Short mmCIF file of C-alpha atoms and ligand atoms in Angstrom, two decimals:
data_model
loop_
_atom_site.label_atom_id
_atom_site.label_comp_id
_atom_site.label_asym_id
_atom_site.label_seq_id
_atom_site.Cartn_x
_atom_site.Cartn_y
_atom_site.Cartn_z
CA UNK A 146 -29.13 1.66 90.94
CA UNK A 147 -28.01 2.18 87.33
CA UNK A 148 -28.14 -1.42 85.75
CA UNK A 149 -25.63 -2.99 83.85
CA UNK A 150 -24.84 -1.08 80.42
CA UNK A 151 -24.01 -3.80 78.04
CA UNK A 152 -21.92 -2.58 74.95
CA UNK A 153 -22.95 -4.43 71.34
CA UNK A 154 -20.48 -7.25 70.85
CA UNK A 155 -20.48 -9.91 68.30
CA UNK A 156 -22.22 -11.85 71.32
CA UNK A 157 -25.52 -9.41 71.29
CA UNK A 158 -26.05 -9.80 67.51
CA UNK A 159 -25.85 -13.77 67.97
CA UNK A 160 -27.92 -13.79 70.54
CA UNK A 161 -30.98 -11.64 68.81
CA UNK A 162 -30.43 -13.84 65.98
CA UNK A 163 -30.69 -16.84 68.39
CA UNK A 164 -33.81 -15.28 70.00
CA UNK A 165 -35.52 -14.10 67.04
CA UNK A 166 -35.10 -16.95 65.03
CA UNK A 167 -36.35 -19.53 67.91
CA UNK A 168 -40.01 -20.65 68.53
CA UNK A 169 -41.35 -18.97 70.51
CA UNK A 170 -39.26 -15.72 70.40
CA UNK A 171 -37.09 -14.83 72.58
CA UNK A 172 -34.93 -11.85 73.87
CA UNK A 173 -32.87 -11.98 76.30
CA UNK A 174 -33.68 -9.53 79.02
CA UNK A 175 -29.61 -8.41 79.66
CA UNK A 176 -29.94 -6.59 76.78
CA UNK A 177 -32.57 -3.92 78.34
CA UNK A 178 -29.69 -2.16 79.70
CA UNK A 179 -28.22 0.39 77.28
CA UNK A 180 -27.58 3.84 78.61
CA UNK A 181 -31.60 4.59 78.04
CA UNK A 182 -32.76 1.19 79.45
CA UNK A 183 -30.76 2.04 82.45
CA UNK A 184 -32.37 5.24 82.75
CA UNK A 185 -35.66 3.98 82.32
CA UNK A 186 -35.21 1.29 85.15
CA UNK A 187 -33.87 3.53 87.43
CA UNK A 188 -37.62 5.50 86.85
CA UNK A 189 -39.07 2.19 87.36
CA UNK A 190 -37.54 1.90 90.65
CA UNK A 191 -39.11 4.98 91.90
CA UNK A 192 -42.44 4.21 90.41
CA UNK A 193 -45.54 3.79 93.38
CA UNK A 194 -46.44 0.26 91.62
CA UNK A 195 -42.80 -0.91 91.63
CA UNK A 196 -42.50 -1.79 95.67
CA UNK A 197 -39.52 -3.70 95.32
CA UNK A 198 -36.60 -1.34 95.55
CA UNK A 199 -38.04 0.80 98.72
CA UNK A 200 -39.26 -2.21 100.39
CA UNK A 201 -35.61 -3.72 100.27
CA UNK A 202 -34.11 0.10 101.22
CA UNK A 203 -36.19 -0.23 104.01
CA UNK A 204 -35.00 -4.20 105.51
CA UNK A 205 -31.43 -2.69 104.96
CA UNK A 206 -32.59 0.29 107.19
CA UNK A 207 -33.99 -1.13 109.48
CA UNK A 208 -31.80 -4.46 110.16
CA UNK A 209 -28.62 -2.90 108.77
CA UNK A 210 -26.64 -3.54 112.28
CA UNK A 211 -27.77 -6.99 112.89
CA UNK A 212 -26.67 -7.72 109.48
CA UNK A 213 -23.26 -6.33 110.23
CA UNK A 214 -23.32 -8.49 113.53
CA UNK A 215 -24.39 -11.15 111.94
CA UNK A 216 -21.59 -11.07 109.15
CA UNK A 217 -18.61 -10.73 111.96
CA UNK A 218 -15.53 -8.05 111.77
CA UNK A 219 -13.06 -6.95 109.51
CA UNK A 220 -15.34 -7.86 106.12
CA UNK A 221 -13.85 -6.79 103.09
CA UNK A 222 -17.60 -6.15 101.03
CA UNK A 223 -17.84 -6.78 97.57
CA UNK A 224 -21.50 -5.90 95.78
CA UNK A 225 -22.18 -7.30 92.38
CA UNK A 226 -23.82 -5.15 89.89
CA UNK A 227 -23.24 -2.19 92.59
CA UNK A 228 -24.66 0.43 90.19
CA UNK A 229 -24.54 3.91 92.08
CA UNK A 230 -24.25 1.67 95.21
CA UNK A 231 -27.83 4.12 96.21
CA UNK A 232 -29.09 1.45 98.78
CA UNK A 233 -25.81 0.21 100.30
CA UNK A 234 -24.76 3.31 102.05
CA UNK A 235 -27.07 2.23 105.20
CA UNK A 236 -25.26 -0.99 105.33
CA UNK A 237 -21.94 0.22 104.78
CA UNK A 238 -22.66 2.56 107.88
CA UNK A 239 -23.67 -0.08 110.07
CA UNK A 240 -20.39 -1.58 109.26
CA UNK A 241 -18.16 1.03 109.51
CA UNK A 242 -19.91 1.54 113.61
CA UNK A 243 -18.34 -1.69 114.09
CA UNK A 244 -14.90 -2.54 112.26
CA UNK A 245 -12.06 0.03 112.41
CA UNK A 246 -12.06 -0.32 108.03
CA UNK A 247 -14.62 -0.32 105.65
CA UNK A 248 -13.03 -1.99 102.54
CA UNK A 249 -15.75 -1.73 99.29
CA UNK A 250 -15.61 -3.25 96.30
CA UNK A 251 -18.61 -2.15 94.10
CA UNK A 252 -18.27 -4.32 90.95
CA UNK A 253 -20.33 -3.01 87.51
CA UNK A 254 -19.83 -2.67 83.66
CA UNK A 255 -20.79 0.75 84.17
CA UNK A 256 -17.77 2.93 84.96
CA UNK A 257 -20.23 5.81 85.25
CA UNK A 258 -22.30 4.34 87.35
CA UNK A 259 -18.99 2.97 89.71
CA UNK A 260 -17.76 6.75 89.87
CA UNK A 261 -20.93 7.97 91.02
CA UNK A 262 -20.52 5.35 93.95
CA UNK A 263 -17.52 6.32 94.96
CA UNK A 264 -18.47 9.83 95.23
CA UNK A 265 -21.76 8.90 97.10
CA UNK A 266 -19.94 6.92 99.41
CA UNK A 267 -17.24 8.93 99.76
CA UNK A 268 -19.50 11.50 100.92
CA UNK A 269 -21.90 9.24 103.24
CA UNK A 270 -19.65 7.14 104.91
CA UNK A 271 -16.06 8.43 104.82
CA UNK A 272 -14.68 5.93 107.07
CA UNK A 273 -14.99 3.49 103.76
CA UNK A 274 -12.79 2.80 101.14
CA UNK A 275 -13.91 2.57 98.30
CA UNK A 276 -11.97 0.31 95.29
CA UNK A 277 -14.24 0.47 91.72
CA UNK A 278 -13.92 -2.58 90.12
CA UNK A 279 -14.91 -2.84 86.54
CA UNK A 280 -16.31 -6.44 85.40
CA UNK A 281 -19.06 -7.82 83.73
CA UNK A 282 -20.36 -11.42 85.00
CA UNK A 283 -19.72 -12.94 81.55
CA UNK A 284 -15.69 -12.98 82.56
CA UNK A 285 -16.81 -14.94 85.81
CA UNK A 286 -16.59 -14.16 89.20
CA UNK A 287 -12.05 -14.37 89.41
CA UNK A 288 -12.07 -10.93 90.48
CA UNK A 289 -13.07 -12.12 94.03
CA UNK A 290 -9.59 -14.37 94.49
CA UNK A 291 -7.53 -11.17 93.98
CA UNK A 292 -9.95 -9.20 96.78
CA UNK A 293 -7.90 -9.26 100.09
CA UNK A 294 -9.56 -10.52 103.67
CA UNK A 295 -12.97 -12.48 104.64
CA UNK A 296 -15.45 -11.22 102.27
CA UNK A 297 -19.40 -10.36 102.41
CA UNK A 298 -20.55 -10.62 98.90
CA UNK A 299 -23.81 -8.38 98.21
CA UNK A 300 -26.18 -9.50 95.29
CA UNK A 301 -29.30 -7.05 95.64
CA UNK A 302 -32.42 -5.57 93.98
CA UNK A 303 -33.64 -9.47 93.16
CA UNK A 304 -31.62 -9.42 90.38
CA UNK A 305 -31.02 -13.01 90.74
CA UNK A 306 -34.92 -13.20 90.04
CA UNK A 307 -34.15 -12.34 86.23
CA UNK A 308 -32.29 -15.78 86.12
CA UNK A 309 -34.06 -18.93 85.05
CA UNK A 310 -33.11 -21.34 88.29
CA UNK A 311 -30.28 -23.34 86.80
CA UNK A 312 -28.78 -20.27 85.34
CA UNK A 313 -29.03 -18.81 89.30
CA UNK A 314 -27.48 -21.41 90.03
CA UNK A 315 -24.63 -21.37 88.15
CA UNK A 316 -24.34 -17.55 88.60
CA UNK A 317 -23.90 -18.20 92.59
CA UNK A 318 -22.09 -21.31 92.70
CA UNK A 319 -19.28 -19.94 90.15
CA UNK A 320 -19.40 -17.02 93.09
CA UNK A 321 -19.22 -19.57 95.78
CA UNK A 322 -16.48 -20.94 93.89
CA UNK A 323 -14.29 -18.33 94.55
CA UNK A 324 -14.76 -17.70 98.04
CA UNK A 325 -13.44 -19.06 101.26
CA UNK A 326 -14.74 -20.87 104.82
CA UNK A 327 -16.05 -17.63 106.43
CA UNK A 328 -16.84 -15.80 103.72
CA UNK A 329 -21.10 -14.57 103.19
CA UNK A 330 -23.49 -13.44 101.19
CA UNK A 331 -26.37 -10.97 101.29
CA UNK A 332 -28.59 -12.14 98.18
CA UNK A 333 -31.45 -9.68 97.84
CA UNK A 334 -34.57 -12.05 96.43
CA UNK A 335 -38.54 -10.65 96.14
CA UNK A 336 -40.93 -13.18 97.64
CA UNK A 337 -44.31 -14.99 96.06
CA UNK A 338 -47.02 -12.57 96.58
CA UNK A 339 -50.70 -11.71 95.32
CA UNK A 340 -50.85 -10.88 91.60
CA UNK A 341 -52.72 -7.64 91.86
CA UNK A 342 -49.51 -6.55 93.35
CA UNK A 343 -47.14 -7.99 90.97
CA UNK A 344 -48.93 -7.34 87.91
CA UNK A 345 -49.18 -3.46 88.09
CA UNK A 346 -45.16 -3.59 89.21
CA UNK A 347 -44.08 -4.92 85.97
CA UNK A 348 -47.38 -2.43 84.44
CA UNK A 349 -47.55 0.86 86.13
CA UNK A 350 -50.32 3.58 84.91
CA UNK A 351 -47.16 5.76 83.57
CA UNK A 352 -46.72 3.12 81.38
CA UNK A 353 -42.25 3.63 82.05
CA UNK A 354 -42.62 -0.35 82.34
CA UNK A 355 -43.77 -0.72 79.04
CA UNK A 356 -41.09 1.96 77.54
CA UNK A 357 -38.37 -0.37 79.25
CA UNK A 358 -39.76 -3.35 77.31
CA UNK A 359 -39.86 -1.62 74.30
CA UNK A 360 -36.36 -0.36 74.12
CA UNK A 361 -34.82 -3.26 74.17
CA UNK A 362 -36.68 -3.06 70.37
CA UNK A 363 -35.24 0.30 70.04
CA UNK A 364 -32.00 -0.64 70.59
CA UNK A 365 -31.82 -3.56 68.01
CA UNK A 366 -32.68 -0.95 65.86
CA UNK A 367 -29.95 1.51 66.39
CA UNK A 368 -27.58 -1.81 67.24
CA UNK A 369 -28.25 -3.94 64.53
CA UNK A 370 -29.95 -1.44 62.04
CA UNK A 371 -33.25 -3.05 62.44
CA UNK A 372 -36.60 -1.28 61.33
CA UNK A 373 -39.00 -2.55 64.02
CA UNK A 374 -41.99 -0.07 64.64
CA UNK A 375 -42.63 0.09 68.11
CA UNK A 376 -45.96 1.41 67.85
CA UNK A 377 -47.40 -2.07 66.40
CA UNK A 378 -46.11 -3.45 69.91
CA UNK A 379 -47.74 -4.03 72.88
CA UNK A 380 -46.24 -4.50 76.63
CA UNK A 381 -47.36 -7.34 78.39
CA UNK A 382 -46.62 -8.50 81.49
CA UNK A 383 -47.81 -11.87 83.25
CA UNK A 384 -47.81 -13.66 86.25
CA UNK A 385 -46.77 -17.56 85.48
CA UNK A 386 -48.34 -19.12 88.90
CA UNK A 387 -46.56 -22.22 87.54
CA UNK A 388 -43.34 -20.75 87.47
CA UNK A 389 -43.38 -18.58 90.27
CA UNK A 390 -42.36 -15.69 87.87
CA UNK A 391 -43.55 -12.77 86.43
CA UNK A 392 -43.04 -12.75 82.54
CA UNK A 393 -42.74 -10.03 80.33
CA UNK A 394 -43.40 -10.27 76.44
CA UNK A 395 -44.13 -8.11 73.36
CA UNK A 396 -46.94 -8.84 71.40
CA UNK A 397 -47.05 -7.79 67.65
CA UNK A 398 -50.26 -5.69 66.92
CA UNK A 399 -50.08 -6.96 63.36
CA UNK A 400 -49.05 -9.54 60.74
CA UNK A 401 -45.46 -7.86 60.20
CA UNK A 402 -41.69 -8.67 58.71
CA UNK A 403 -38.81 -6.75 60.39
CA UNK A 404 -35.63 -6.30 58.78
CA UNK A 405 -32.35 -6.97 60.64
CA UNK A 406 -29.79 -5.39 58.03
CA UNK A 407 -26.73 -6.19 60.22
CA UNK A 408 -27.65 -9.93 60.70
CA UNK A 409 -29.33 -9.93 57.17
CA UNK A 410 -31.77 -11.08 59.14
CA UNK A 411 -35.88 -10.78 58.22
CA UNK A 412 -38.09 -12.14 60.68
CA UNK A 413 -41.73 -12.63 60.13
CA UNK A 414 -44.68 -12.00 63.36
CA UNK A 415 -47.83 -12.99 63.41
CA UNK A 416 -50.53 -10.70 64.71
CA UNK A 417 -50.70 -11.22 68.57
CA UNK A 418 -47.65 -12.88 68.16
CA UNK A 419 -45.29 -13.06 71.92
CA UNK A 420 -41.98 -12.34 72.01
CA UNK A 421 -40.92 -13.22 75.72
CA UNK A 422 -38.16 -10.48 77.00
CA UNK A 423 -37.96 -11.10 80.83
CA UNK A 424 -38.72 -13.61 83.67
CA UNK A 425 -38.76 -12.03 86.90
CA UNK A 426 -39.07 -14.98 89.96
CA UNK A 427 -40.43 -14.65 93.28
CA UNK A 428 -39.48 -16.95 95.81
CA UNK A 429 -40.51 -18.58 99.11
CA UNK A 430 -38.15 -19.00 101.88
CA UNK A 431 -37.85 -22.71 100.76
CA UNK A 432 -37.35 -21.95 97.50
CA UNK A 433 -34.49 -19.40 98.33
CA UNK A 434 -32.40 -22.06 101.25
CA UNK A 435 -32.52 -24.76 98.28
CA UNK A 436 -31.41 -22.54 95.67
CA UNK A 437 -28.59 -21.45 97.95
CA UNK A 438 -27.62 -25.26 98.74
CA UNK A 439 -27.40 -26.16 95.58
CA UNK A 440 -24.72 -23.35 94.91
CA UNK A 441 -22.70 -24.52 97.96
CA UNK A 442 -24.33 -22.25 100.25
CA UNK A 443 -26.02 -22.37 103.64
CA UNK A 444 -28.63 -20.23 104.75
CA UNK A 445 -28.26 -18.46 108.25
CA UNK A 446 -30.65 -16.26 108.37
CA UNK A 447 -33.56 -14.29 106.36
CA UNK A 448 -34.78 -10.71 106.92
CA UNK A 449 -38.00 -9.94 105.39
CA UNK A 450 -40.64 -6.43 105.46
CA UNK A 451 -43.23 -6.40 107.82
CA UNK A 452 -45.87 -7.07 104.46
CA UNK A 453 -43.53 -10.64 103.91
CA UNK A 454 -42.85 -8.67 100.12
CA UNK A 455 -39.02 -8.59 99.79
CA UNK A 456 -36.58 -11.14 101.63
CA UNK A 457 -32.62 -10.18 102.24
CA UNK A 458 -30.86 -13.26 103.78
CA UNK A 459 -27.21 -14.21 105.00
CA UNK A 460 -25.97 -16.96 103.76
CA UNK A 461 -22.46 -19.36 104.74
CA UNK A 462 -20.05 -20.95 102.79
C1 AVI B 56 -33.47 -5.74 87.56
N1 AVI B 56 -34.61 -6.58 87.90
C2 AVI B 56 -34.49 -7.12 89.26
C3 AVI B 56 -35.92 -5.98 87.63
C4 AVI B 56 -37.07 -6.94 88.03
O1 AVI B 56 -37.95 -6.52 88.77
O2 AVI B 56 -37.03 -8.10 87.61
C5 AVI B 56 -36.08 -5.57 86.17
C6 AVI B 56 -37.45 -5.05 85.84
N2 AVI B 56 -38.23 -5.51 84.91
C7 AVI B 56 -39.37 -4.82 84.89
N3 AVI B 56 -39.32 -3.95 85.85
C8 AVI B 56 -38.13 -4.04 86.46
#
């Protein structure tokens, strides 16, 4: 999948400023996703460490068709943040074996990304059609309303994970919000699991993790003409038992001042100093059904990998 590429608005510089400027520091982990960031996490997704993207590939493999039973005929499927829709050609299959008309909506910021779908699933599953829709989440979710038919709304990859849980929340009830009795959802979520396999997913040996976390730095400076030095950062990444979440932070190497010319903007870091870029959650099956009531869903059913590592489950309006 090719993330989301976020273009610099007003909105970005306020919320550096925001982040920066708060204690502790803060950036907000949307902003990884620049044309490199996107890059970078697709080589994170293909990384041995980083488990989560094959492992879900592989419940959509395997349980593709009893997903499409379970969803019922004639779905008009929508994905959120479809990127170069790379996993949902197995589902859209399993579909298309059972409705007379595949109608897809992959939704994305990325209009590159969106015409590399289409021409993948073009190619894979011709019986679809395919209908690019440009959006970004900020605008809310009123796209769907326009969409014709019952409609299966697919949120993969766990990206709901990089939401705090009222934030998730919101995200899926504002979708809920626009859909209908007898519309679904297929919400991709990774599950709780033992740190020594967490930690090296968000801190593989290649060290592409750490290049991800650091170009979000990289791109303030290019974005806001900012002089950080990324070589008196450090990439850490933490499990927060707590939280159920894996963090991840940059931690100054040094007593240092970086200048923000755009914001006029200098912010001071203490040696060892965190700045936290990322929460990634990991859920239980309880945690997932309540998060999904309290957006106005119901859960129907969960499918999960044979290790219990990755979850994808249908839920009702
Ligand atoms: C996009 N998102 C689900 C990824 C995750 O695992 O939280 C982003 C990521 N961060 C570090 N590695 C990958």
């Amino acid at each position: 999948m090719i993330a989301r590429e976020l273009i610099s608005t007003p909105s970005f510089a306020a919320e550096v400023e925001q982040g920066l400027t708060s204690d502790p520091k803060t950036l907000p982990s949307k902003l990884f996703y620049d044309a490199a960031g996107s890059a970078l996490f697709e080589k994170i997704t293909e990384l041995p460490e980083y488990y989560l993207t094959r492992t879900e590939l592989g419940i959509l493999q395997r349980h593709a068709s009893a997903m499409a039973q379970a969803v019922g005929p004639d779905s008009t499927i929508v994905e959120l943040g479809a990127g170069t829709a790379a996993k949902t050609c197995t589902l859209l299959r399993a579909f298309a074996n059972r409705q007379m008309r595949v109608l897809y909506f992959p939704v994305d910021i990325s209009w590159a990304a969106l015409a590399e779908a289409r021409e993948r699933v073009s190619q894979k599953v011709p019986q679809a059609h395919v209908r690019p829709v440009v959006a970004d989440f900020s605008g809310g979710f009123g796209f769907l309303r326009d969409l014709p038919g019952r409609k299966l709304v697919l949120y993969l990859g766990s990206s709901i994970g990089n939401f705090e849980t009222p934030a998730a929340v919101a995200l899926l009830r504002s979708v809920r919000n626009e859909l209908s009795a007898g519309d679904s959802l297929l919400l991709g979520t990774d599950l709780a699991k033992d740190p020594s396999i967490l930690l090296p997913a968000y801190d593989d040996a290649q060290g592409v993790t750490a290049e991800f976390n650091k170009n979000i730095l990289r791109r303030i400076n290019h974005d806001l003409d900012a002089d950080f030095d990324l070589d008196c950062f450090r990439h850490v990444a933490r499990w927060n038992a707590a939280q159920s979440r894996m963090e991840m932070h940059l931690e100054s190497l040094e007593p240092q001042t970086v200048h923000l010319r755009s914001l006029n903007l200098r912010v001071k870091l203490a040696s060892r100093e965190l700045t936290h870029t990322e929460n990634s959650y990991k859920y239980t099956l309880a945690s997932v059904r309540e998060m999904l009531k309290a957006s106005g869903f119901s859960l129907q059913k969960s499918w999960l990998d044979r290790r219990k590592w990755f979850a994808v489950h249908l839920a009702q309006v």
